[in-house]
PDB file of C-alpha atoms and ligand atoms in Angstrom:
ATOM      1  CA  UNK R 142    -192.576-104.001 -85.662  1.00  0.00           C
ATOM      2  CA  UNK R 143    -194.276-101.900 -88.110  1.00  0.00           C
ATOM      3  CA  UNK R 144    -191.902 -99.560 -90.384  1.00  0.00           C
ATOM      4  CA  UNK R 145    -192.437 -95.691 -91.004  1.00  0.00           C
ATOM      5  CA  UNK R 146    -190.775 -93.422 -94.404  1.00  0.00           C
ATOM      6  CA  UNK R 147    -190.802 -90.252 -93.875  1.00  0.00           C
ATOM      7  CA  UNK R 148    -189.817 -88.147 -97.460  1.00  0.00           C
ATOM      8  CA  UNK R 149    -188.892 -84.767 -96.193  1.00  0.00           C
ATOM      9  CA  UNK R 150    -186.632 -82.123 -95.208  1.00  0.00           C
ATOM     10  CA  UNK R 151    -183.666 -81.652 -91.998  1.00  0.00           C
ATOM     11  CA  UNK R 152    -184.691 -78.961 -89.638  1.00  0.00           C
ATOM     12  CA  UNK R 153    -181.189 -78.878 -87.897  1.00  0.00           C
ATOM     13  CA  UNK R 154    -182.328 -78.113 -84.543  1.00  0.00           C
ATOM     14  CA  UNK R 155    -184.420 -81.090 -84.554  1.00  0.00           C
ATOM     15  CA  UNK R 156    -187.984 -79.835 -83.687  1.00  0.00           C
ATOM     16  CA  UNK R 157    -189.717 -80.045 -86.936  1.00  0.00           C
ATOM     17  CA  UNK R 158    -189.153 -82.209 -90.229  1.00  0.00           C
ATOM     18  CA  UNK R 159    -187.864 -85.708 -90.805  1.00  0.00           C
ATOM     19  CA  UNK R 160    -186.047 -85.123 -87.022  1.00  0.00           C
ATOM     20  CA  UNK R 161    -189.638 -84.323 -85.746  1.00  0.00           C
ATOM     21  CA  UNK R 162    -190.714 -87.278 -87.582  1.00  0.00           C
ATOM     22  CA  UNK R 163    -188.580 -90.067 -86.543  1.00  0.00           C
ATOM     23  CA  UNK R 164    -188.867 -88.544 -83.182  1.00  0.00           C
ATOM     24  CA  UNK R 165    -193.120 -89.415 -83.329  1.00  0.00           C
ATOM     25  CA  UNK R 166    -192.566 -93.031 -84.876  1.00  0.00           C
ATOM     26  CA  UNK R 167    -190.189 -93.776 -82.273  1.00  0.00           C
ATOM     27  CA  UNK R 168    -192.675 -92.753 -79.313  1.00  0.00           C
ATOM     28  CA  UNK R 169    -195.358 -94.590 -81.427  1.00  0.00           C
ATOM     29  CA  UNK R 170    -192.919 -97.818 -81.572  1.00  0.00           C
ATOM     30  CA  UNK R 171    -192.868 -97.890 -84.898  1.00  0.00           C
ATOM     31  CA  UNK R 172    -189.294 -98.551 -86.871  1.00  0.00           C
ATOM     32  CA  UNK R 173    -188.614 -95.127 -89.075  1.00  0.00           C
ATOM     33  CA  UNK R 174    -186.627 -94.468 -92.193  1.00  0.00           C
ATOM     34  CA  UNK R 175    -185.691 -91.213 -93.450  1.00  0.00           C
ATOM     35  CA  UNK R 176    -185.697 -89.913 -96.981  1.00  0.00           C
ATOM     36  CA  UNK R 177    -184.000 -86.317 -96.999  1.00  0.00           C
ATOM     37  CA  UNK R 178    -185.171 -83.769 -99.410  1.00  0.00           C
ATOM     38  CA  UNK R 179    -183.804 -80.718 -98.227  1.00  0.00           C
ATOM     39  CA  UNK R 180    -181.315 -79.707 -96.212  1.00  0.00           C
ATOM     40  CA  UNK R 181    -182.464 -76.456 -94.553  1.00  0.00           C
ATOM     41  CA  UNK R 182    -180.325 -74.606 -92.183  1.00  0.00           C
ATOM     42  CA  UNK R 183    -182.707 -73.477 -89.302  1.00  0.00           C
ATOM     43  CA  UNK R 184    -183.705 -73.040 -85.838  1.00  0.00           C
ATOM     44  CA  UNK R 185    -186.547 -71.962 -83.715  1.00  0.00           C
ATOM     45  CA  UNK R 186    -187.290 -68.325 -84.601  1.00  0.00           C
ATOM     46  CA  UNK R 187    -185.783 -67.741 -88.317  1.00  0.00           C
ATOM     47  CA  UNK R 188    -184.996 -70.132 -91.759  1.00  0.00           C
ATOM     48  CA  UNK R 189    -181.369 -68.645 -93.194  1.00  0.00           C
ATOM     49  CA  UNK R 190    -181.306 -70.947 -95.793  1.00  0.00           C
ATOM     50  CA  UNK R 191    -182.008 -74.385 -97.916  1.00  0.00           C
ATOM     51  CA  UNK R 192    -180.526 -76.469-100.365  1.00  0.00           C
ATOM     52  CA  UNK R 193    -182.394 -79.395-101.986  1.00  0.00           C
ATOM     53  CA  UNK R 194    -181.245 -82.605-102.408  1.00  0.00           C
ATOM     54  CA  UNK R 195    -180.790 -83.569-106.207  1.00  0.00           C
ATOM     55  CA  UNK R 196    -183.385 -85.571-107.593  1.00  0.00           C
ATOM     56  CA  UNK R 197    -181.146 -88.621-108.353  1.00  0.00           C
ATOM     57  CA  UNK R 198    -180.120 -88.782-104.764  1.00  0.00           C
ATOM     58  CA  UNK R 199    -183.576 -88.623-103.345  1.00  0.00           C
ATOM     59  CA  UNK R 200    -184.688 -91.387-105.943  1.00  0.00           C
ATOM     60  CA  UNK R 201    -181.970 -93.232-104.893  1.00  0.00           C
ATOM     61  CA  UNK R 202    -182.598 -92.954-100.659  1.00  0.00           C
ATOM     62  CA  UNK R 203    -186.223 -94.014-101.962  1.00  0.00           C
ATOM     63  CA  UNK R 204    -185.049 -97.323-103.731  1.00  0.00           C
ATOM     64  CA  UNK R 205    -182.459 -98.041-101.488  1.00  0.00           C
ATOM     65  CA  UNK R 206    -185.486 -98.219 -98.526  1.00  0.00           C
ATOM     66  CA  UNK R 207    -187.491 -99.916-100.156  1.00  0.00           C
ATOM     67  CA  UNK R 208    -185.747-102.503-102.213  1.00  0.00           C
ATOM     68  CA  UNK R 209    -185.089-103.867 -98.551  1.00  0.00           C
ATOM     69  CA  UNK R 210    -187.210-102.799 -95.764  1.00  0.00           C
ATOM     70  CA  UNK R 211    -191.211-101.919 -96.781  1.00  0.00           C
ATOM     71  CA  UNK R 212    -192.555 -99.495 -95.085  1.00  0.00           C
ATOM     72  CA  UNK R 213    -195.944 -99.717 -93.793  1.00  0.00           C
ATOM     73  CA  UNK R 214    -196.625 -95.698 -94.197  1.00  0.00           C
ATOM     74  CA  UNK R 215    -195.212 -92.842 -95.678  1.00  0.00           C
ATOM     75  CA  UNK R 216    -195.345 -89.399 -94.584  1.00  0.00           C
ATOM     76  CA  UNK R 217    -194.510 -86.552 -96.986  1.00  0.00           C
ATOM     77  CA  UNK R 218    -193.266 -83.304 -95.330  1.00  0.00           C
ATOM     78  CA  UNK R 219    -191.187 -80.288 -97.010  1.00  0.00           C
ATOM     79  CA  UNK R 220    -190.814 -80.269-101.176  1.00  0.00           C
ATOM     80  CA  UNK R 221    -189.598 -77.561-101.875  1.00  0.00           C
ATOM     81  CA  UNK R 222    -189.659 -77.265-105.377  1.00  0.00           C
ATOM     82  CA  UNK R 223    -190.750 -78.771-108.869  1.00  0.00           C
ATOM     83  CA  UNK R 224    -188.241 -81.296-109.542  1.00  0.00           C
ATOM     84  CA  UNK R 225    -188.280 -82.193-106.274  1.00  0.00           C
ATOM     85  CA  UNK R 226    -191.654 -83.131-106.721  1.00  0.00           C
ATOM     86  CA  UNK R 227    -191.489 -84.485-109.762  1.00  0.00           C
ATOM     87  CA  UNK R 228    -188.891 -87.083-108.207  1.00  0.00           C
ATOM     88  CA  UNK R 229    -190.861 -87.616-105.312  1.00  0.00           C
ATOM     89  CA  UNK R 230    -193.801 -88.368-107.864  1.00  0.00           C
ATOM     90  CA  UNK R 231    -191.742 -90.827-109.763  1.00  0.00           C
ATOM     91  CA  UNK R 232    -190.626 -93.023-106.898  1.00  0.00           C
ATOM     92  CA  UNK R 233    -194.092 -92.902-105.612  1.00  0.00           C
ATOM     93  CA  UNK R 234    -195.359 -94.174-108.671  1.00  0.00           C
ATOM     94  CA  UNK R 235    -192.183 -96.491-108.671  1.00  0.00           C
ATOM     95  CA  UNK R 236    -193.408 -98.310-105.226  1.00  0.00           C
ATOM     96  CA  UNK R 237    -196.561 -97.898-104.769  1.00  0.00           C
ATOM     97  CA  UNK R 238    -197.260 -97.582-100.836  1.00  0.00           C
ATOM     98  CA  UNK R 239    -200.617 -98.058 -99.640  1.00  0.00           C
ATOM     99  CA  UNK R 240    -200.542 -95.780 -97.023  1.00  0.00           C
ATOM    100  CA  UNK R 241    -199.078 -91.697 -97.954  1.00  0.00           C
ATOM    101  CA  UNK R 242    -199.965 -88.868 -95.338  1.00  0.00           C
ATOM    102  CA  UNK R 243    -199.300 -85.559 -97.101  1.00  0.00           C
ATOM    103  CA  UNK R 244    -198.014 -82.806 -95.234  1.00  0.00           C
ATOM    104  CA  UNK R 245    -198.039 -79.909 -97.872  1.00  0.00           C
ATOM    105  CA  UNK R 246    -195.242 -77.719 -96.153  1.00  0.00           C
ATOM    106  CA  UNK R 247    -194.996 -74.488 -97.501  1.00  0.00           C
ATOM    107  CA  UNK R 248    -193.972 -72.078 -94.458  1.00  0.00           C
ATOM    108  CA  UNK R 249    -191.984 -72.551 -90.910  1.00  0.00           C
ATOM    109  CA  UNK R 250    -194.030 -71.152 -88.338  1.00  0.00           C
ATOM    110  CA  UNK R 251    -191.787 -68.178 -87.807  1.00  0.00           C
ATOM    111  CA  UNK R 252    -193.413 -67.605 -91.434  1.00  0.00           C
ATOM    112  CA  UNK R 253    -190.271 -68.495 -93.400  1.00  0.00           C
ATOM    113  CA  UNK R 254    -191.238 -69.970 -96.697  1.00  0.00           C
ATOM    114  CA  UNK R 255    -190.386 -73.716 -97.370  1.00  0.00           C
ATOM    115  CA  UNK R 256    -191.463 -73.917-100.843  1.00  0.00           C
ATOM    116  CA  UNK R 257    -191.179 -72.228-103.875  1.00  0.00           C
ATOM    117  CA  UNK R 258    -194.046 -70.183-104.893  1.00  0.00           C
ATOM    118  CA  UNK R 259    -194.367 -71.647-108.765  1.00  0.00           C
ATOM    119  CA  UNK R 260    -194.226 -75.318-106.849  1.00  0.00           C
ATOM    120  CA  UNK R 261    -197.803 -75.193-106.130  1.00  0.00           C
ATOM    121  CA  UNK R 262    -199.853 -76.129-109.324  1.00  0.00           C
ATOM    122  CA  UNK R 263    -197.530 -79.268-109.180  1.00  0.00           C
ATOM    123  CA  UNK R 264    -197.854 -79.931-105.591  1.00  0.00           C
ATOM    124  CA  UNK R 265    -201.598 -80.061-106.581  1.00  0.00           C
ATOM    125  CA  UNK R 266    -201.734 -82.053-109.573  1.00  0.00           C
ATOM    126  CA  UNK R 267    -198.960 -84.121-108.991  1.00  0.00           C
ATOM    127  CA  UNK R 268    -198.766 -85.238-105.476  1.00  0.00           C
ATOM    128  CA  UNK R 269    -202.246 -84.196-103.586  1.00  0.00           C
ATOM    129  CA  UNK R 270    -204.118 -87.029-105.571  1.00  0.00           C
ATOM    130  CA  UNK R 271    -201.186 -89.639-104.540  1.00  0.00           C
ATOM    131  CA  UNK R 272    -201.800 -89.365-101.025  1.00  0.00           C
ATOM    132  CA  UNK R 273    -204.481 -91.572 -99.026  1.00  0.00           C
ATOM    133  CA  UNK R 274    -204.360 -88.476 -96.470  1.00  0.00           C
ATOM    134  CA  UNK R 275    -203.826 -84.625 -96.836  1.00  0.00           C
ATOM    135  CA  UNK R 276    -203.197 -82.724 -93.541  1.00  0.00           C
ATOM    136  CA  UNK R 277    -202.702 -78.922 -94.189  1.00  0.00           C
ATOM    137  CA  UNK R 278    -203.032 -75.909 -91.562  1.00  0.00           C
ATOM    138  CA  UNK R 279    -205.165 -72.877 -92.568  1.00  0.00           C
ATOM    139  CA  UNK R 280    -203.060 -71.031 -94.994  1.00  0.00           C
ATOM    140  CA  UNK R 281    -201.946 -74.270 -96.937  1.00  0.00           C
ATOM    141  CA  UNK R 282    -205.658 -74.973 -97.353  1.00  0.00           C
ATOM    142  CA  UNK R 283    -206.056 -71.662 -98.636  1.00  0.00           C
ATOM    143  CA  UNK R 284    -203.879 -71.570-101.113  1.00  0.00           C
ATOM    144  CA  UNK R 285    -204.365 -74.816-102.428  1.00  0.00           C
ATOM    145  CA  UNK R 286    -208.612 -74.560-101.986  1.00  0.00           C
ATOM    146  CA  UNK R 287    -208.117 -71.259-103.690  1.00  0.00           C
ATOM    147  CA  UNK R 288    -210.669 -69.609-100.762  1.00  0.00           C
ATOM    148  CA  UNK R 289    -210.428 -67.541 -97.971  1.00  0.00           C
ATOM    149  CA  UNK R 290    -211.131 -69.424 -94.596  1.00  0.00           C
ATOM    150  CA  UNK R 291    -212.151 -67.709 -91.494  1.00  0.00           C
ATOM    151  CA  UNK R 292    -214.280 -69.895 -90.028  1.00  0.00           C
ATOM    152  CA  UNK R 293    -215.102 -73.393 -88.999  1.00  0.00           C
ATOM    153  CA  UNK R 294    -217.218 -73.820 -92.220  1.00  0.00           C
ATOM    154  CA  UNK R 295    -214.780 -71.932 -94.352  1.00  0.00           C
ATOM    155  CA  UNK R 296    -212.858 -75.204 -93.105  1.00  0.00           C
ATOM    156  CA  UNK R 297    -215.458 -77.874 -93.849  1.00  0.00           C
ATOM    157  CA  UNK R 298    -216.137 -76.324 -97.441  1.00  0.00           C
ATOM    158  CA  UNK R 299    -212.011 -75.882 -98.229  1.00  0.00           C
ATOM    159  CA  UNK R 300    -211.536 -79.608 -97.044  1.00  0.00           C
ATOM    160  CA  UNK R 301    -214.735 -80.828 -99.063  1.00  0.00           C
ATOM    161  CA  UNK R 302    -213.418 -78.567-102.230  1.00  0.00           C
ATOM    162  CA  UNK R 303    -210.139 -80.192-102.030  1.00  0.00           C
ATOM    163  CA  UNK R 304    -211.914 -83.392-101.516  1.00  0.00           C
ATOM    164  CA  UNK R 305    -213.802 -83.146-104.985  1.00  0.00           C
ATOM    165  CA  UNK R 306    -210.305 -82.388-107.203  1.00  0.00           C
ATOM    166  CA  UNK R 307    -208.338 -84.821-105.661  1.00  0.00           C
ATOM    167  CA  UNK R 308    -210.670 -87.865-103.876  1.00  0.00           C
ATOM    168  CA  UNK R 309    -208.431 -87.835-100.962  1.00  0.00           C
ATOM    169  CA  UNK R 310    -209.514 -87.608 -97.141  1.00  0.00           C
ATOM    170  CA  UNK R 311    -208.468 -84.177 -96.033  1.00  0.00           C
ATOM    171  CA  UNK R 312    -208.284 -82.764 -92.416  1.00  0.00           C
ATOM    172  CA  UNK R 313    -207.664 -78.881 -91.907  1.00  0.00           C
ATOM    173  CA  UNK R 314    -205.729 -77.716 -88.936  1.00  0.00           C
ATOM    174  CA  UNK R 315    -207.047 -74.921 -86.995  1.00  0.00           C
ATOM    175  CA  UNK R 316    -203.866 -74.265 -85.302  1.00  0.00           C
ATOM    176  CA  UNK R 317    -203.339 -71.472 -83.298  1.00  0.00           C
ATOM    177  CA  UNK R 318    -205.183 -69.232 -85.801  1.00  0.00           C
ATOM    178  CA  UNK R 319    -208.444 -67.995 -86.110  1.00  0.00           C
ATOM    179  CA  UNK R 320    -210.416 -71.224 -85.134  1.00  0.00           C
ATOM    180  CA  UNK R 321    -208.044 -72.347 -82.211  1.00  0.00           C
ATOM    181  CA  UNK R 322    -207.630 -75.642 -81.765  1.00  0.00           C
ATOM    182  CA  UNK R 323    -210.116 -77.319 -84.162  1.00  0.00           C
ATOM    183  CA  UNK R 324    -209.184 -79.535 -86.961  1.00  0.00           C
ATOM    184  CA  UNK R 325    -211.870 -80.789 -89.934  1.00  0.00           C
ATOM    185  CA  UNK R 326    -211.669 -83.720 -91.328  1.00  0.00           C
ATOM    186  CA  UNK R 327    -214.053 -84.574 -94.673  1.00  0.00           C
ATOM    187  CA  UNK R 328    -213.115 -88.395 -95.334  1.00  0.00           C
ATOM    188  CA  UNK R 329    -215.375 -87.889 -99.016  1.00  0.00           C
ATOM    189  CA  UNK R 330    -218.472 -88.644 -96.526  1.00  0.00           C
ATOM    190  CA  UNK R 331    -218.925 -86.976 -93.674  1.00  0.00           C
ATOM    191  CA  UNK R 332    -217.064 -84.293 -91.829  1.00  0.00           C
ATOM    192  CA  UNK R 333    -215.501 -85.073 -88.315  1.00  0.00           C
ATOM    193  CA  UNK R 334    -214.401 -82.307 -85.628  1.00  0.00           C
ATOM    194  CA  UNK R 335    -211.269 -82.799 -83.500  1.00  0.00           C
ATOM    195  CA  UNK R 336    -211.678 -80.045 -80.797  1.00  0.00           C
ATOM    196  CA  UNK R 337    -208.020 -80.162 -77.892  1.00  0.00           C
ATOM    197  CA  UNK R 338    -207.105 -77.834 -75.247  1.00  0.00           C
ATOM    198  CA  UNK R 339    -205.853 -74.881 -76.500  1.00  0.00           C
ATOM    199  CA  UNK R 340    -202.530 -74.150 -74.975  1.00  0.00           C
ATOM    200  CA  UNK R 341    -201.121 -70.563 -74.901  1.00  0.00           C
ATOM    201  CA  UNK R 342    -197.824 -71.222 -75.956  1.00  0.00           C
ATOM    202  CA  UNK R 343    -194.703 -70.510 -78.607  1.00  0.00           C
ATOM    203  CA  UNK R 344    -193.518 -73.790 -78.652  1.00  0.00           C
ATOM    204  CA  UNK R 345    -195.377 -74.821 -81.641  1.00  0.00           C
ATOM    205  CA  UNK R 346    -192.382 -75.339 -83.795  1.00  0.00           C
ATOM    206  CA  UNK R 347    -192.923 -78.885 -85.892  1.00  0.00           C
ATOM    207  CA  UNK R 348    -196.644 -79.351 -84.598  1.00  0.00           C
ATOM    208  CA  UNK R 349    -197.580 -79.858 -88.371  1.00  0.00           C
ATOM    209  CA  UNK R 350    -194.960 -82.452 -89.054  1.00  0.00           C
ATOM    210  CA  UNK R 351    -195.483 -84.069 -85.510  1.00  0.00           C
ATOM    211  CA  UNK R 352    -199.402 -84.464 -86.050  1.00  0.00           C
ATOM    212  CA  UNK R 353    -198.910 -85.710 -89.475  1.00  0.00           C
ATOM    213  CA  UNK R 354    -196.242 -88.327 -88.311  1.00  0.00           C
ATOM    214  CA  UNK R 355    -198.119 -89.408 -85.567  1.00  0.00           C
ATOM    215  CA  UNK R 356    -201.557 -89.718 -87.937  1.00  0.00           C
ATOM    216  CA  UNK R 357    -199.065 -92.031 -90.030  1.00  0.00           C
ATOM    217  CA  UNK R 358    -197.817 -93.845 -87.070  1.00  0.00           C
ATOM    218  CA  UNK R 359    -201.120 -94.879 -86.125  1.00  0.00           C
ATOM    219  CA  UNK R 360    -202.562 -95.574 -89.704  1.00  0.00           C
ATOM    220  CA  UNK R 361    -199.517 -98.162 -89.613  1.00  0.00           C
ATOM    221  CA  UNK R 362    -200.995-100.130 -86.735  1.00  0.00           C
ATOM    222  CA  UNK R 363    -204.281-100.107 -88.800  1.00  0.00           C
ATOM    223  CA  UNK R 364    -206.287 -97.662 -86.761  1.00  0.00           C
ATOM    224  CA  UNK R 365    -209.421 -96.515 -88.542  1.00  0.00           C
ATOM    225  CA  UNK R 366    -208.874 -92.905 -89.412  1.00  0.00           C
ATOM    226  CA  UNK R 367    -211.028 -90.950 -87.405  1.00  0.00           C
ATOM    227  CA  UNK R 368    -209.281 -93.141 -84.458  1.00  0.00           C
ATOM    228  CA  UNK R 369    -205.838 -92.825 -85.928  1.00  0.00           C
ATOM    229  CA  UNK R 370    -206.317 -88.813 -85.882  1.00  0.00           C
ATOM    230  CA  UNK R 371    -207.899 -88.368 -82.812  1.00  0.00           C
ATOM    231  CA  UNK R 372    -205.299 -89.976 -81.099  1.00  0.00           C
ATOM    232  CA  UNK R 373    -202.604 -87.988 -82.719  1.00  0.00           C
ATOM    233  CA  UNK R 374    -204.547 -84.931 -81.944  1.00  0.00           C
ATOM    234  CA  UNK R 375    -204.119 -86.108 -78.089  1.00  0.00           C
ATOM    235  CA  UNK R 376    -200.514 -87.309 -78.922  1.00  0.00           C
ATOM    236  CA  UNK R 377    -199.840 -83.268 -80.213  1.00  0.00           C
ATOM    237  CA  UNK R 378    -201.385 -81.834 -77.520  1.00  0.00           C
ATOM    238  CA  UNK R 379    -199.327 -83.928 -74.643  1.00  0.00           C
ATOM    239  CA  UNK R 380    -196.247 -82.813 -76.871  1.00  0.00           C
ATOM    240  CA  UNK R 381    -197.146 -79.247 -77.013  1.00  0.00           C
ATOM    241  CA  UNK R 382    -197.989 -78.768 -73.333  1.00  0.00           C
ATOM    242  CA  UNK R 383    -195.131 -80.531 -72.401  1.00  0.00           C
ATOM    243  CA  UNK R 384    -192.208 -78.717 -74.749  1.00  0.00           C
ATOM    244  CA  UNK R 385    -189.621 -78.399 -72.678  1.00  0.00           C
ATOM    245  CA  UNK R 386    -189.107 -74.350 -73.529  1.00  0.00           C
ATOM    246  CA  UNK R 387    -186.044 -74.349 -75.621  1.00  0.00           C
ATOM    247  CA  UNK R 388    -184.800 -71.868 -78.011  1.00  0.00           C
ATOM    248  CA  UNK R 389    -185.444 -67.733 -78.657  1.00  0.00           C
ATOM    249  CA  UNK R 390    -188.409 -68.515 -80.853  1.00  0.00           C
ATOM    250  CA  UNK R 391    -191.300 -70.759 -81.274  1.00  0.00           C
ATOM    251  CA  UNK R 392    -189.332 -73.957 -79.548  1.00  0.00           C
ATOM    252  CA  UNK R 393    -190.042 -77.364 -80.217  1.00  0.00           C
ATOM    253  CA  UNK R 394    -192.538 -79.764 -78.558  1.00  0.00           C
ATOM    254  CA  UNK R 395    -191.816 -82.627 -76.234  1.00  0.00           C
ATOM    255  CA  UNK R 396    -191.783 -86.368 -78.806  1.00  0.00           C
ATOM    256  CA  UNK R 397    -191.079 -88.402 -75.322  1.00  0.00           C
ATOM    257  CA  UNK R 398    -193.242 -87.023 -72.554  1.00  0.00           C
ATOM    258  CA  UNK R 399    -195.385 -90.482 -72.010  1.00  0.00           C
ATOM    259  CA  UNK R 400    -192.455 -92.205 -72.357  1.00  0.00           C
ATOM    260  CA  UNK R 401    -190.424 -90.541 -69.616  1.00  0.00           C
ATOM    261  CA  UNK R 402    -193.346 -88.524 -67.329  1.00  0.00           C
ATOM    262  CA  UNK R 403    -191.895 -90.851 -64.414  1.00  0.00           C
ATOM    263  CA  UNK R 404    -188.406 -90.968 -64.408  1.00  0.00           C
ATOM    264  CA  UNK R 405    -186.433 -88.692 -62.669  1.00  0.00           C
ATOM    265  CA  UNK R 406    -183.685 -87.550 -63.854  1.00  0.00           C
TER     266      UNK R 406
HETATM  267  N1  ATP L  23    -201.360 -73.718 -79.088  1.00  0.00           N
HETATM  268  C1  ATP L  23    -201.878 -74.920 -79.394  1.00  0.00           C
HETATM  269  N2  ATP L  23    -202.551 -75.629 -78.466  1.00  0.00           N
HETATM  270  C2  ATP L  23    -203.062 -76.847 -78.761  1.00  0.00           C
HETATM  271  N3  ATP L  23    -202.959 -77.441 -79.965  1.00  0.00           N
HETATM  272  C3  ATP L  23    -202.306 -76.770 -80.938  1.00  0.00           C
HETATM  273  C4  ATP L  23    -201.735 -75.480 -80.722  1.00  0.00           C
HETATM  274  N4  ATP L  23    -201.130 -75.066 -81.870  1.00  0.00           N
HETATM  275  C5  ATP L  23    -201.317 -76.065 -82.761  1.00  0.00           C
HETATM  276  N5  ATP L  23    -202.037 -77.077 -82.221  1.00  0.00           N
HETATM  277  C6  ATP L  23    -202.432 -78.327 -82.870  1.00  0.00           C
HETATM  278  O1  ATP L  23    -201.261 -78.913 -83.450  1.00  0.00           O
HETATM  279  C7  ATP L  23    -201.595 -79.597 -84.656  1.00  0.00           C
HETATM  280  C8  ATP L  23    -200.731 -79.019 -85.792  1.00  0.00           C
HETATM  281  O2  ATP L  23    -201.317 -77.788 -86.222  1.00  0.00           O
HETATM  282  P1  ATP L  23    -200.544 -76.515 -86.747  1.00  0.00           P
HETATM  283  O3  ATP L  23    -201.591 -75.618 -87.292  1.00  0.00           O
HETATM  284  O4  ATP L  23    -199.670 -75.978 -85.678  1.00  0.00           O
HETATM  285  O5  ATP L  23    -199.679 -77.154 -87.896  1.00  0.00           O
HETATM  286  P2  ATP L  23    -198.605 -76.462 -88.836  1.00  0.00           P
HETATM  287  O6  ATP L  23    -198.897 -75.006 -88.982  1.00  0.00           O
HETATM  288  O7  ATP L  23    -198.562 -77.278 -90.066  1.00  0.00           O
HETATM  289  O8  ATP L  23    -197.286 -76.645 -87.983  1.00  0.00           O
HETATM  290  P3  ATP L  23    -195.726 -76.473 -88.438  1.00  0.00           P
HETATM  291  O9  ATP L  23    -195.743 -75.888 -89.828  1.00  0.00           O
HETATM  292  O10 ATP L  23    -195.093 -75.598 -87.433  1.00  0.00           O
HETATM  293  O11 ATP L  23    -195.145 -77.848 -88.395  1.00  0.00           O
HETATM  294  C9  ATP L  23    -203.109 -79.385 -84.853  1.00  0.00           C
HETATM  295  O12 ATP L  23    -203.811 -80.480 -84.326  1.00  0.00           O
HETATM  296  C10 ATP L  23    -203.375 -78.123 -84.057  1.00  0.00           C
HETATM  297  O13 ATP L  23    -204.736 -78.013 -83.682  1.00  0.00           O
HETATM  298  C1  HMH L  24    -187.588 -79.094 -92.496  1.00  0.00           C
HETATM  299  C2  HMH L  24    -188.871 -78.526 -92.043  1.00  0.00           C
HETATM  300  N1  HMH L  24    -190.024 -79.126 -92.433  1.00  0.00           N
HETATM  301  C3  HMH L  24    -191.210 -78.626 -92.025  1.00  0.00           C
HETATM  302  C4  HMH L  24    -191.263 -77.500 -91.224  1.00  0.00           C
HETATM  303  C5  HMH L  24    -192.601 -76.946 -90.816  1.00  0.00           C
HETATM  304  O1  HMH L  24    -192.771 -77.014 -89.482  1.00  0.00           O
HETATM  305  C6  HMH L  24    -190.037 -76.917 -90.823  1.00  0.00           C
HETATM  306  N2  HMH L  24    -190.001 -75.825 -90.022  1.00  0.00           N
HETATM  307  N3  HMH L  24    -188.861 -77.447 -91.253  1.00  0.00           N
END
């Protein structure tokens, strides 16, 4: 059975971050481990608070995973801040994994901010160039491209710019904004366009962390990664057109609906 880390942070009712997470790698069939670096009290339409874990303690989950079961990936969700970062760095550097999807979190979708604002200058020096993938949605790409983007080629020239600072494959997620459903990929080559129904919908809550975990989940069984994407873009899509409606704001998606389509209940 392949093995799945995810580094990231609690989303209490269980839609989005590590809980979103474990939930993909266990419809995937792959074994995943948690490392918890915030706890963040939460729900579907509004963030009240967070407290990060200390850095010893998420050094410590880190070792304690790996000094006894490998994983085969790592995804990367919700840092909040520097030293948070700066520990995440250090075990990175510590283990080495092969594989690292990046999530760079920095907003819920009810627009609550995840991460502090003076985080991002290390998020992008430190942690960007240690990741074999980087998966951010429209605004994250802004910010860390330094552009505007408003279009598909806004997109493909953010993805390329990040591309050329940090050498790592990057694919932008259109989201629900201004380009629908389209994500860009730029793997340092060529660009690749992953186009999926576009569901009208609020239950987007943890589509981010659920695409990037499920990206992970099938780098882990060696996919190649246009393959590995594209079928996480299908695997998102299922789960968003599926969510089974719960909560007063954006609600969470549906991990399990392959898995159970047929049973009755
Ligand atoms: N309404 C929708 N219909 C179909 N696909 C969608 C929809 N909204 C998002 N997606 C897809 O879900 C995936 C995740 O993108 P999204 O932009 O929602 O991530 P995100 O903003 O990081 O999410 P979050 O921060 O809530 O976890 C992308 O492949 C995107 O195209
Ligand atoms: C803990 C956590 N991580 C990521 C997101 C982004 O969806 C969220 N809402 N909560």
């Amino acid at each position: 059975m392949k093995k799945a880390l995810t580094i990231a942070g609690s989303d209490c009712t269980g839609g989005a971050g590590i809980q979103a997470d474990l939930k993909t790698f266990s419809a995937h069939g792959i074994f995943g481990m948690s490392v918890i670096t915030s706890v963040v009290a939460e729900n579907t339409a509004r963030v009240i608070s967070y407290e990060n874990i200390s850095s010893n303690v998420i050094k410590q989950q880190v070792d304690a995973v790996f000094e006894d079961i490998i994983p085969d990936v790592v995804k990367i969700g919700m840092l909040s801040s520097i030293e948070t970062m700066t520990a995440v760095k250090e075990s990175l550097q510590k283990w080495a994994p092969t594989l690292v999807v990046l999530d760079p979190v920095m907003f819920a979708k009810n627009g609550n901010s995840l991460m502090a604002s003076d985080a991002i200058d290390t998020l992008i020096s430190e942690i960007l160039p240690l990741s074999t993938l980087i998966t951010p949605n429209i605004s994250e790409a802004e910010k860390i491209a330094e552009m505007k983007i408003t279009n598909v080629n806004d997109m493909k020239c953010a993805a390329k710019k990040i591309y050329q600072f940090t050498e790592v494959p990057t694919i932008i997620k259109g989201g629900y904004r201004i380009i629908k459903v389209t994500d860009i990929l730029f793997d340092g080559n060529n660009f690749y366009e992953f186009s999926g129904e576009n569901i009208d919908t609020k239950n987007t809550h943890g589509t981010g962390c659920t695409f990037s975990s499920a990206i992970a989940s099938n780098l882990a069984v060696e996919k190649p990664l246009e393959d590995a994407v594209r079928d996480a873009k299908n695997y998102v899509t299922t789960a968003i057109k599926h969510a089974p409606s719960l909560g007063k704001g954006n609600g969470p998606t549906h991990h399990f609906y392959e898995l159970y389509k047929n049973r009755i209940f």
